[in-house]
CSV table of C-alpha atoms in Angstrom, one decimal:
chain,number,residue,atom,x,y,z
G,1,UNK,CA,-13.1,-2.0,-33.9
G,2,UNK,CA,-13.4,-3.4,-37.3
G,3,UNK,CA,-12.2,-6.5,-37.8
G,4,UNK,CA,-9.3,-6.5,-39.7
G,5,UNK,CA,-7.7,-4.0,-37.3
G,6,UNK,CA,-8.8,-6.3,-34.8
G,7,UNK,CA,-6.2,-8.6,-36.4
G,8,UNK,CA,-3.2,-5.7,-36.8
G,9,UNK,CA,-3.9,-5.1,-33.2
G,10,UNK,CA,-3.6,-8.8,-31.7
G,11,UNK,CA,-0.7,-9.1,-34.0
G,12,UNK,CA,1.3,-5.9,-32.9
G,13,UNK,CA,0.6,-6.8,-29.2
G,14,UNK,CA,1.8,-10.9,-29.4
G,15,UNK,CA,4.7,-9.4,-31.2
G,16,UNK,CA,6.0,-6.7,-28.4
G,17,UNK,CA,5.1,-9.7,-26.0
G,18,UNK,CA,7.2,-12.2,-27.7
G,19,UNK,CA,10.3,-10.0,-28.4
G,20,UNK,CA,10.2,-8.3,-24.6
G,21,UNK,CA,10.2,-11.5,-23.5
G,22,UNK,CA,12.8,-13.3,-25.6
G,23,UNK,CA,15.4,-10.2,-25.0
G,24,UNK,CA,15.1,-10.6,-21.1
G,25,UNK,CA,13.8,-14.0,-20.7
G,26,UNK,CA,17.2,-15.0,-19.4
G,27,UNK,CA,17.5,-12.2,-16.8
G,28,UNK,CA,14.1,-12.9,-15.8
G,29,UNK,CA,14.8,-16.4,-14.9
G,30,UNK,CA,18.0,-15.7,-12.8
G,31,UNK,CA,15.5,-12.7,-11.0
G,32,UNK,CA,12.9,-15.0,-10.4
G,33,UNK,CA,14.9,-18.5,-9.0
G,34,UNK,CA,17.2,-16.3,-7.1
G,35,UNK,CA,13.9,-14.3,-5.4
G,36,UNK,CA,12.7,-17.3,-4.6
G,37,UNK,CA,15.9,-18.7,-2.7
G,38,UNK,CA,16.0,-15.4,-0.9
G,39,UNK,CA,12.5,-15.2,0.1
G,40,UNK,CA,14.0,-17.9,3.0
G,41,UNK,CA,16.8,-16.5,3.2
G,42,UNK,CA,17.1,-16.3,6.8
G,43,UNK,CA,16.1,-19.4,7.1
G,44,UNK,CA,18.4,-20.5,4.7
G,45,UNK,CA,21.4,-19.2,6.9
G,46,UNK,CA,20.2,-20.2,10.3
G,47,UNK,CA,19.6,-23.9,8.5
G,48,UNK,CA,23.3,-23.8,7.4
G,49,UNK,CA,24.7,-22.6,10.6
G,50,UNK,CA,23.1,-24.0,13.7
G,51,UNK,CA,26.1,-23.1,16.0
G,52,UNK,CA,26.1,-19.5,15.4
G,53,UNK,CA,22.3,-19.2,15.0
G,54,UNK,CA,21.5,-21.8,18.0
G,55,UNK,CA,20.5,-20.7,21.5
G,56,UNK,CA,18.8,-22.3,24.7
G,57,UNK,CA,16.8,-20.2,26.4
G,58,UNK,CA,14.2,-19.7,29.1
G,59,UNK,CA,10.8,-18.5,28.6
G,60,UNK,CA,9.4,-14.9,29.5
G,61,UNK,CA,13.3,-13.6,29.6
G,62,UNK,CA,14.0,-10.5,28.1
G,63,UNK,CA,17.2,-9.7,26.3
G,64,UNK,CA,20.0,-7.7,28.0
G,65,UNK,CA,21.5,-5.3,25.3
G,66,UNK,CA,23.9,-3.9,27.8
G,67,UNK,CA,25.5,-7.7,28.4
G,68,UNK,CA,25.3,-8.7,25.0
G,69,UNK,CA,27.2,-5.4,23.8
G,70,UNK,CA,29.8,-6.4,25.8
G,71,UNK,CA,30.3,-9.6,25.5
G,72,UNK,CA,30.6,-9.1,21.8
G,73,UNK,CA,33.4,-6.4,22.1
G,74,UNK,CA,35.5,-8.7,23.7
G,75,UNK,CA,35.4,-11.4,21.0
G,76,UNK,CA,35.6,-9.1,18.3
G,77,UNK,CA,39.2,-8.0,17.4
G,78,UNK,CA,40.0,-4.5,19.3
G,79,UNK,CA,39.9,-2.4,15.6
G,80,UNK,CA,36.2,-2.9,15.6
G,81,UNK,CA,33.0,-0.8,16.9
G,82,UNK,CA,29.7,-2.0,17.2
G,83,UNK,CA,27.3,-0.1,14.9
G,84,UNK,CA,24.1,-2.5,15.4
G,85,UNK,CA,22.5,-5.0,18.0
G,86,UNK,CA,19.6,-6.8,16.7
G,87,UNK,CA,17.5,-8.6,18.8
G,88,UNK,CA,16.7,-12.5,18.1
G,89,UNK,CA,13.3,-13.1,15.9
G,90,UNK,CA,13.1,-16.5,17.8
G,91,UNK,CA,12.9,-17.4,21.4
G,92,UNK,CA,15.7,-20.3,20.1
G,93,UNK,CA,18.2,-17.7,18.5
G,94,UNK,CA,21.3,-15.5,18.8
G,95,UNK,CA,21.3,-11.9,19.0
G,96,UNK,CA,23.4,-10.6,16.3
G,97,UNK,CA,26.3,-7.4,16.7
G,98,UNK,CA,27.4,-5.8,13.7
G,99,UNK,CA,30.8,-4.2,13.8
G,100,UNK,CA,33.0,-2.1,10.8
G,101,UNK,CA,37.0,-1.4,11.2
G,102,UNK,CA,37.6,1.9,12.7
G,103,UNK,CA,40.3,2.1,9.8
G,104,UNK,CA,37.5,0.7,7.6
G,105,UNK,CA,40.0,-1.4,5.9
G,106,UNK,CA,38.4,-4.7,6.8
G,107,UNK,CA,35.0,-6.1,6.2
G,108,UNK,CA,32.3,-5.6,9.0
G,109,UNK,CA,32.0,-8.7,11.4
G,110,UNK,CA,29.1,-10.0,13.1
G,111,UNK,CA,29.0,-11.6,16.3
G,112,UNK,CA,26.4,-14.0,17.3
G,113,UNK,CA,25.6,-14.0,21.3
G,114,UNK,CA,23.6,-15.4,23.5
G,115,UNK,CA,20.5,-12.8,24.3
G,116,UNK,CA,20.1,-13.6,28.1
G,117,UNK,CA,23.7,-15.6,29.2
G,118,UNK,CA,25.9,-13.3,26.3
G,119,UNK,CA,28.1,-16.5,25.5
G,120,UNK,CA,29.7,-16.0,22.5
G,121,UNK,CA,28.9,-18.4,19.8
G,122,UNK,CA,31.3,-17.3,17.4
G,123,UNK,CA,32.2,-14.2,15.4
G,124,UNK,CA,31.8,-13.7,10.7
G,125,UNK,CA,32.2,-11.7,7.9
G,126,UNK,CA,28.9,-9.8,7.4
G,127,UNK,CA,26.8,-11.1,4.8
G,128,UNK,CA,29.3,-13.6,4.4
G,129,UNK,CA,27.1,-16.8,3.9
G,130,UNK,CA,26.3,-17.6,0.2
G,131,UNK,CA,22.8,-17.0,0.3
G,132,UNK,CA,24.0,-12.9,0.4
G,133,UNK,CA,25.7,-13.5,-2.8
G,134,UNK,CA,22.2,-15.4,-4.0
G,135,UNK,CA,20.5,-12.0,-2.8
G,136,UNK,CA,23.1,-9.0,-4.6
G,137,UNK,CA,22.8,-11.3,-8.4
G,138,UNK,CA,19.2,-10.7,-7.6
G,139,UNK,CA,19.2,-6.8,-6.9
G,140,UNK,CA,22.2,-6.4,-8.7
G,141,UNK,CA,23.1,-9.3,-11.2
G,142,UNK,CA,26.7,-8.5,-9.1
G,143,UNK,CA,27.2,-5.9,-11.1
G,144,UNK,CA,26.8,-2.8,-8.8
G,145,UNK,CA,25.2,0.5,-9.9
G,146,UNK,CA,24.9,-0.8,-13.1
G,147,UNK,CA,23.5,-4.0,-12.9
G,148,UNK,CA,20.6,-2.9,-10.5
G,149,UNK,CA,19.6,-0.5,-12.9
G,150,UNK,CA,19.2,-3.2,-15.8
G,151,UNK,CA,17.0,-5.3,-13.1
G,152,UNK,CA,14.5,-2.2,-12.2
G,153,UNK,CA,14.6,-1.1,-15.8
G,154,UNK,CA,13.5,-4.5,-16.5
G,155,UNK,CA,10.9,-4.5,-14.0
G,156,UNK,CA,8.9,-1.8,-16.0
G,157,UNK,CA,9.4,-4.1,-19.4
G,158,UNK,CA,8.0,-7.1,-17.4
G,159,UNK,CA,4.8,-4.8,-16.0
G,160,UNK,CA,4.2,-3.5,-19.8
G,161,UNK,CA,4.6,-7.6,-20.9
G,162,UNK,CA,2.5,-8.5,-18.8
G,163,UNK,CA,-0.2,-6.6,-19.5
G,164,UNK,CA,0.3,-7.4,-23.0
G,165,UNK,CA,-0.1,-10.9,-22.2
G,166,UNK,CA,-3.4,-10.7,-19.9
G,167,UNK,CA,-4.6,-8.7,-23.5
G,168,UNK,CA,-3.7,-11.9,-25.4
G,169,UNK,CA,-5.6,-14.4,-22.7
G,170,UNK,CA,-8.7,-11.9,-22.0
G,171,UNK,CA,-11.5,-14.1,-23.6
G,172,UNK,CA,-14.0,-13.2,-25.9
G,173,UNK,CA,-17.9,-12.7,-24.6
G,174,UNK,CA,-19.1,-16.1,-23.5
G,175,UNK,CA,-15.6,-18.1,-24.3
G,176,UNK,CA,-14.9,-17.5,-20.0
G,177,UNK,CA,-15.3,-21.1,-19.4
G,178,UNK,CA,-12.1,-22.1,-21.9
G,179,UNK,CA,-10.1,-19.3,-20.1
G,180,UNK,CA,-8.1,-22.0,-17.3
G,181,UNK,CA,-8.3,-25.0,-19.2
G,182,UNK,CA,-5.4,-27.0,-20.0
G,183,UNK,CA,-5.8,-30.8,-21.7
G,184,UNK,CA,-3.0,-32.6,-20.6
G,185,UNK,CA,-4.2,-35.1,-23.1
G,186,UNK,CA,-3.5,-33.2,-26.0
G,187,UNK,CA,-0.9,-32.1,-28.5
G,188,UNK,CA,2.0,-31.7,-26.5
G,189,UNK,CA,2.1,-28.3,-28.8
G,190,UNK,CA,-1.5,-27.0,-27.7
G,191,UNK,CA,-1.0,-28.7,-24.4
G,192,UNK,CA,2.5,-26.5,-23.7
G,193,UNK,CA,0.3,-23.1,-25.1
G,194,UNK,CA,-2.6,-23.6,-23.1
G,195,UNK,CA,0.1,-24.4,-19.8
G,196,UNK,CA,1.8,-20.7,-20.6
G,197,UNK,CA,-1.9,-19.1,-21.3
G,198,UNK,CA,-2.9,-20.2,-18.1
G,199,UNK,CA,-0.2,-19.9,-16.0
G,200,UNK,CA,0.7,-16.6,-17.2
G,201,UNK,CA,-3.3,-15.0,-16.1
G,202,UNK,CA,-2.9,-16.6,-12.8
G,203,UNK,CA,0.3,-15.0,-11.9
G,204,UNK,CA,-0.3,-11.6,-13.2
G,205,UNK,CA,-1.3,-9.7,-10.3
G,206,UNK,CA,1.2,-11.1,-8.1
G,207,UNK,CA,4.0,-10.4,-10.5
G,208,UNK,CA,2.7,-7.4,-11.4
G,209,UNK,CA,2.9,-6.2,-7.7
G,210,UNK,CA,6.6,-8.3,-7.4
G,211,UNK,CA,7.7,-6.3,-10.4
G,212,UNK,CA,6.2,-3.1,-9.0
G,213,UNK,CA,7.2,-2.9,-5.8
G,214,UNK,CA,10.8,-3.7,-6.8
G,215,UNK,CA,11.1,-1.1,-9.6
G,216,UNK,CA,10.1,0.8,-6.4
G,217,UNK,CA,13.2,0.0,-4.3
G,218,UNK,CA,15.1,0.1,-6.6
G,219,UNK,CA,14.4,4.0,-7.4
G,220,UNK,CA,12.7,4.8,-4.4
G,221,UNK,CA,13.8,8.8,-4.7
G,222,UNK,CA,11.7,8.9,-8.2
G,223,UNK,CA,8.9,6.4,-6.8
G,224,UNK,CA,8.6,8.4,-3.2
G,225,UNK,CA,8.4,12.1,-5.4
G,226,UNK,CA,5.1,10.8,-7.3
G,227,UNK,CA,3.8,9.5,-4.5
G,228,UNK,CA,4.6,12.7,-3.0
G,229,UNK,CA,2.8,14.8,-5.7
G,230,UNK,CA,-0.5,12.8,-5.3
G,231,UNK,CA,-0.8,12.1,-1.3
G,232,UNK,CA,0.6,13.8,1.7
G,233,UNK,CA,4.0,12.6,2.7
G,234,UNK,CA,6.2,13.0,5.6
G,235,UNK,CA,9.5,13.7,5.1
G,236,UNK,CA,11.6,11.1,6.8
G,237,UNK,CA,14.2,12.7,9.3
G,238,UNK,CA,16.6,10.1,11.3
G,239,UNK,CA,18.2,11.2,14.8
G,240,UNK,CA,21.2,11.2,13.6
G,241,UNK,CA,20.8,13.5,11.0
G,242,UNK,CA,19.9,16.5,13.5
G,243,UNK,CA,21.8,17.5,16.9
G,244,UNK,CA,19.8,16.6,20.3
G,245,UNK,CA,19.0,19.7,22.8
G,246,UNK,CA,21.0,20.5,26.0
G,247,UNK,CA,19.8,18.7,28.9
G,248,UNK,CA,20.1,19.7,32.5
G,249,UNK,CA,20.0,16.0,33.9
G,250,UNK,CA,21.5,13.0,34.0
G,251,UNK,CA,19.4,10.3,34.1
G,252,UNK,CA,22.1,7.5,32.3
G,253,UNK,CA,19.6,5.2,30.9
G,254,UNK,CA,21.5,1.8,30.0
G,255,UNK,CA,20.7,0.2,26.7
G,256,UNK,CA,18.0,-1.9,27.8
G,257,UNK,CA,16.3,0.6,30.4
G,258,UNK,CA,16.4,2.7,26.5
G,259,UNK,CA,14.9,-0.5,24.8
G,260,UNK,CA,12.2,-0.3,27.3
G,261,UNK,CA,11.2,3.2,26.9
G,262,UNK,CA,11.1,3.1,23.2
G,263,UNK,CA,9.0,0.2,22.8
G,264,UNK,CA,6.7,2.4,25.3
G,265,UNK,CA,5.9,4.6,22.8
G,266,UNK,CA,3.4,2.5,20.9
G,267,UNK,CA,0.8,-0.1,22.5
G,268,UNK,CA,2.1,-3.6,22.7
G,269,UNK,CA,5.8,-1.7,21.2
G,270,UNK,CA,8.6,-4.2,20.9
G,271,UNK,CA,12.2,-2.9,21.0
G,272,UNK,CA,14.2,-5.0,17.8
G,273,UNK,CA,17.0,-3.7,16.5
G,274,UNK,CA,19.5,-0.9,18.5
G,275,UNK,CA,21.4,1.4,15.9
G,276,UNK,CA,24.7,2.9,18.1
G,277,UNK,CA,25.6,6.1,17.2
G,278,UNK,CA,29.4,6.5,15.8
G,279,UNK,CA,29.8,9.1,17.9
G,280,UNK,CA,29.9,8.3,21.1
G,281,UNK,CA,27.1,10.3,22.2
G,282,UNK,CA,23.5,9.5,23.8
G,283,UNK,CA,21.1,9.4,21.8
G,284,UNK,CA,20.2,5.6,20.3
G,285,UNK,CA,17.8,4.7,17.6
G,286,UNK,CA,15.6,1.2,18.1
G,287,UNK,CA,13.1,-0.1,15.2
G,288,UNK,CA,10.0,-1.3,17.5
G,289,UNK,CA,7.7,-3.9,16.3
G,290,UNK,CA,4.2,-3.0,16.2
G,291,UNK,CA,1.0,-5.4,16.1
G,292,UNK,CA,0.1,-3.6,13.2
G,293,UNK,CA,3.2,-3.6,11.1
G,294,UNK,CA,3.5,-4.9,7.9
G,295,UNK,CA,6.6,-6.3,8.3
G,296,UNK,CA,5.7,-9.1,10.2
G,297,UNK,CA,9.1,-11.1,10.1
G,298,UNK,CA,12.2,-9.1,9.0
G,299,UNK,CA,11.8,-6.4,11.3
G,300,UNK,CA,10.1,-3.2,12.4
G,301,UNK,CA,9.7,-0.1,10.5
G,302,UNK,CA,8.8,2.8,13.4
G,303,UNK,CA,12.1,4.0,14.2
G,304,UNK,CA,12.3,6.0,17.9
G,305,UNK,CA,15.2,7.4,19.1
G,306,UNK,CA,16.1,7.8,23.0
G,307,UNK,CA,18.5,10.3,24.5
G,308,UNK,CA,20.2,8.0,27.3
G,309,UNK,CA,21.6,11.0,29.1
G,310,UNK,CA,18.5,12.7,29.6
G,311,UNK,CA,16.1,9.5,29.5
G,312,UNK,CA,13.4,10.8,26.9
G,313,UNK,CA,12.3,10.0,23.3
G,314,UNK,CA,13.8,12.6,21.3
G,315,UNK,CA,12.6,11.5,17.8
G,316,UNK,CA,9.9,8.9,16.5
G,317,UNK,CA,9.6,8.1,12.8
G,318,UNK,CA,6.8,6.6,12.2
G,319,UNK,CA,5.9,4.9,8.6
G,320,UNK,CA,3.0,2.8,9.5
G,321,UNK,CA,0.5,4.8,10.2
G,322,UNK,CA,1.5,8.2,9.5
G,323,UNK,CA,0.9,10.5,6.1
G,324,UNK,CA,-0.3,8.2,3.6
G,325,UNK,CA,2.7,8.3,1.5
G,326,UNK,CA,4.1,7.5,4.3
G,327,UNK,CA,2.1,4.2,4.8
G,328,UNK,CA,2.6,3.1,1.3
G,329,UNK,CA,6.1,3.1,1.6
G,330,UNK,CA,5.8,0.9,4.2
G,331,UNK,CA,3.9,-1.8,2.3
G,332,UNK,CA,6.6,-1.7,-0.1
G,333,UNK,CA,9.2,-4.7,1.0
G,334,UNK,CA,6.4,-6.8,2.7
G,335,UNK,CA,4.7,-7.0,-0.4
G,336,UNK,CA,7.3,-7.7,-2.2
G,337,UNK,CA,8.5,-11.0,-0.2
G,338,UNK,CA,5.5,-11.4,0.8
G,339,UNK,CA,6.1,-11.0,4.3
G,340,UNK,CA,3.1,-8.8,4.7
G,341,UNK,CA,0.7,-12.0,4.9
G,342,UNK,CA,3.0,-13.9,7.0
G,343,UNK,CA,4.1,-17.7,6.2
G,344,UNK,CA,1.6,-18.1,3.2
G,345,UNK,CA,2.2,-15.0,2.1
G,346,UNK,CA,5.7,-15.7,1.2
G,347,UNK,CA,5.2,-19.3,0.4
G,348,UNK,CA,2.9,-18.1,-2.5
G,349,UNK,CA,5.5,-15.3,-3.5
G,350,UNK,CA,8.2,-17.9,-3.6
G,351,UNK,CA,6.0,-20.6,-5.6
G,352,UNK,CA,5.1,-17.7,-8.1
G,353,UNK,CA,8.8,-16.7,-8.9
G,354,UNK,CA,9.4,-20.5,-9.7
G,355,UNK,CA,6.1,-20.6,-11.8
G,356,UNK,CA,7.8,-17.3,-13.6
G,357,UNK,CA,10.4,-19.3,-14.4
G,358,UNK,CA,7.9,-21.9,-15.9
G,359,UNK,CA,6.1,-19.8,-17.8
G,360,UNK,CA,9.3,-18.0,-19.6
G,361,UNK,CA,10.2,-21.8,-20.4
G,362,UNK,CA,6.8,-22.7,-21.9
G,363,UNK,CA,6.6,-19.2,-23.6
G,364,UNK,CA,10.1,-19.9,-25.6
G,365,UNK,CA,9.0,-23.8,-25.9
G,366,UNK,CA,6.0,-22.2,-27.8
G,367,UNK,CA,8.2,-19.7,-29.7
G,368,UNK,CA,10.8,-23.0,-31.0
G,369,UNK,CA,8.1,-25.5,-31.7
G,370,UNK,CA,6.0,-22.3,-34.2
G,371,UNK,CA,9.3,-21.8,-35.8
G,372,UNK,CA,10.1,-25.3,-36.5
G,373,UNK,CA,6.7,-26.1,-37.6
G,374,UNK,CA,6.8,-23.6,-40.0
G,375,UNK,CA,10.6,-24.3,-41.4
């Protein structure tokens, strides 16, 4: 490439950088602090709330899902049905029952009870605490449909800018050794440039993979169709989607004799979360934790259903190591909060979203202090 295009070609690319990032620098920002708030946001809640969240417990107990269904039906008003038990991610914590109004003209209502003595520790709005709000202006800018479309639309614009940043940092042949340098002692000016240059090739991979994987969520249909087209991929079918077949006995497995026989399923199989069916009938769907599932915090991802009446597994979805497609699904949330690499992993995702925040600030601090020095 001859020289002068050289030129015309640096130029057209810090141009498309600059302006991507000046129109969405703002919405960036809020995406980025608020990611980082919500990458603890469980901790964040169970901080703020002790008395719901707080439990004494003995060690080696197991939780009784049977006694903690019931105990939260009578504390929560008699217009209510429990849709969801999930299990405590601490030895020191509450189980949680979500509950909607059989009118649905309430909000759903949580209870938080004790796993093993099913006291009640009191009873909330779903997703009532703040930190919830912190976590729809970050998928959604609280704007519904609408407003999650601008953030994975912007996701793409942040993947093409920051490629066209790492174009503007890659050094020339033997110029590797000024590539992470920054002289505090400087210019302010150069000092500030150098900060952005620098910061910017650091974090590229992991925001890369941050904006990824949320453009991903966001339109998973679109996402899951060219992953579909390239590698095989199972089609997902819940339990409740299909009807269970007749059975001849009735073995009348309780929730927790069901809890057990899920988690059998898989080696060293956890039973988590319990999903009731709205129906009244049999057949219950756990998520069970597996040693080798990605999300290593949040939850589980193999979903396996049990028919109580009958006692047997009637369903097992499982995304973790199934059809490859499959398995890349799966990666998808626990990369994107980092979850994936446990404690660190999310520490570095939530120190990243706060130096993405820094390095719009530098970038427009650059932008300013050019313009001015030119007027």
């Amino acid at each position: 490439m001859k020289a002068k295009t050289k030129r015309q070609f640096k130029k057209a690319v810090r141009s498309l950088h600059l302006y991507i990032g000046l129109c969405l620098g703002a919405l960036w920002i809020v995406v980025a602090i608020t990611g980082a708030l919500i990458t603890y946001h469980d901790e964040i809640d169970i901080w703020s709330n002790p008395g719901l969240y707080s439990v004494s417990r003995p060690s080696g107990a197991s939780m009784d899902y049977d006694s903690v269904l019931a105990a939260a039906q009578r504390a929560l008003p008699a217009d209510y049905a429990a849709y969801r038990i999930a299990a405590p991610r601490a030895h020191d914590r509450a189980a949680r029952v979500w509950s909607y109004h059989l009118p649905e003209k309430q909000p759903d209502l949580e209870a938080f009870v004790h796993p093993i003595t099913s006291d009640v520790n009191g009873v909330r709005e779903v997703d009532s605490h703040w930190i919830y709000t912190v976590y729809d202006l970050h998928h959604t800018l609280l704007a519904g449909t609408l407003g999650e479309l601008v953030v994975g639309f912007s996701a793409f614009f942040l993947m093409s800018s920051l490629l066209l940043g790492l174009t503007l940092w890659w050094p020339q042949k033997g110029a590797w050794k000024f590539a992470f340098k920054v002289n505090p002692s400087g210019p302010w000016r150069r000092t500030n440039w150098q900060l952005h240059r620098v910061t910017g090739a650091v974090l590229v991979p992991i925001l890369f993979m941050s904006a990824f994987t949320g453009a991903y969520m966001i339109f998973p249909d679109e996402f899951d169709a060219a992953v579909g087209a390239a590698l095989p991929l199972d089609p997902v079918v819940y339990a409740e989607d299909v009807s269970p077949p007749t059975c001849e006995r009735d073995v009348s497995l309780s929730l927790s004799e069901a809890a057990e026989r899920a988690a059998s399923v898989f080696a060293g199989g956890k039973a988590l979360d319990l999903i009731l069916p709205d129906n009244g009938g049999s057949l219950v769907t756990f998520s069970v934790m597996r040693p080798e599932d990605p999300r290593r915090m949040s939850g589980a991802q193999t979903n396996v259903s049990v028919d109580r009446k009958c006692g047997d597994v009637y369903h097992v979805v499982d995304v973790v190591t199934g059809a490859p497609g499959n398995v890349i699904g799966a990666w998808v949330f626990p990369l994107h909060n980092g979850e994936a690499f446990g404690t660190l992993g999310r520490f570095i995702i939530c120190l990243s979203a706060v130096g993405f925040a820094g390095l719009i600030g530098t970038g427009v601090t650059h932008y300013i202090a050019r313009r001015k020095k030119r007027a």
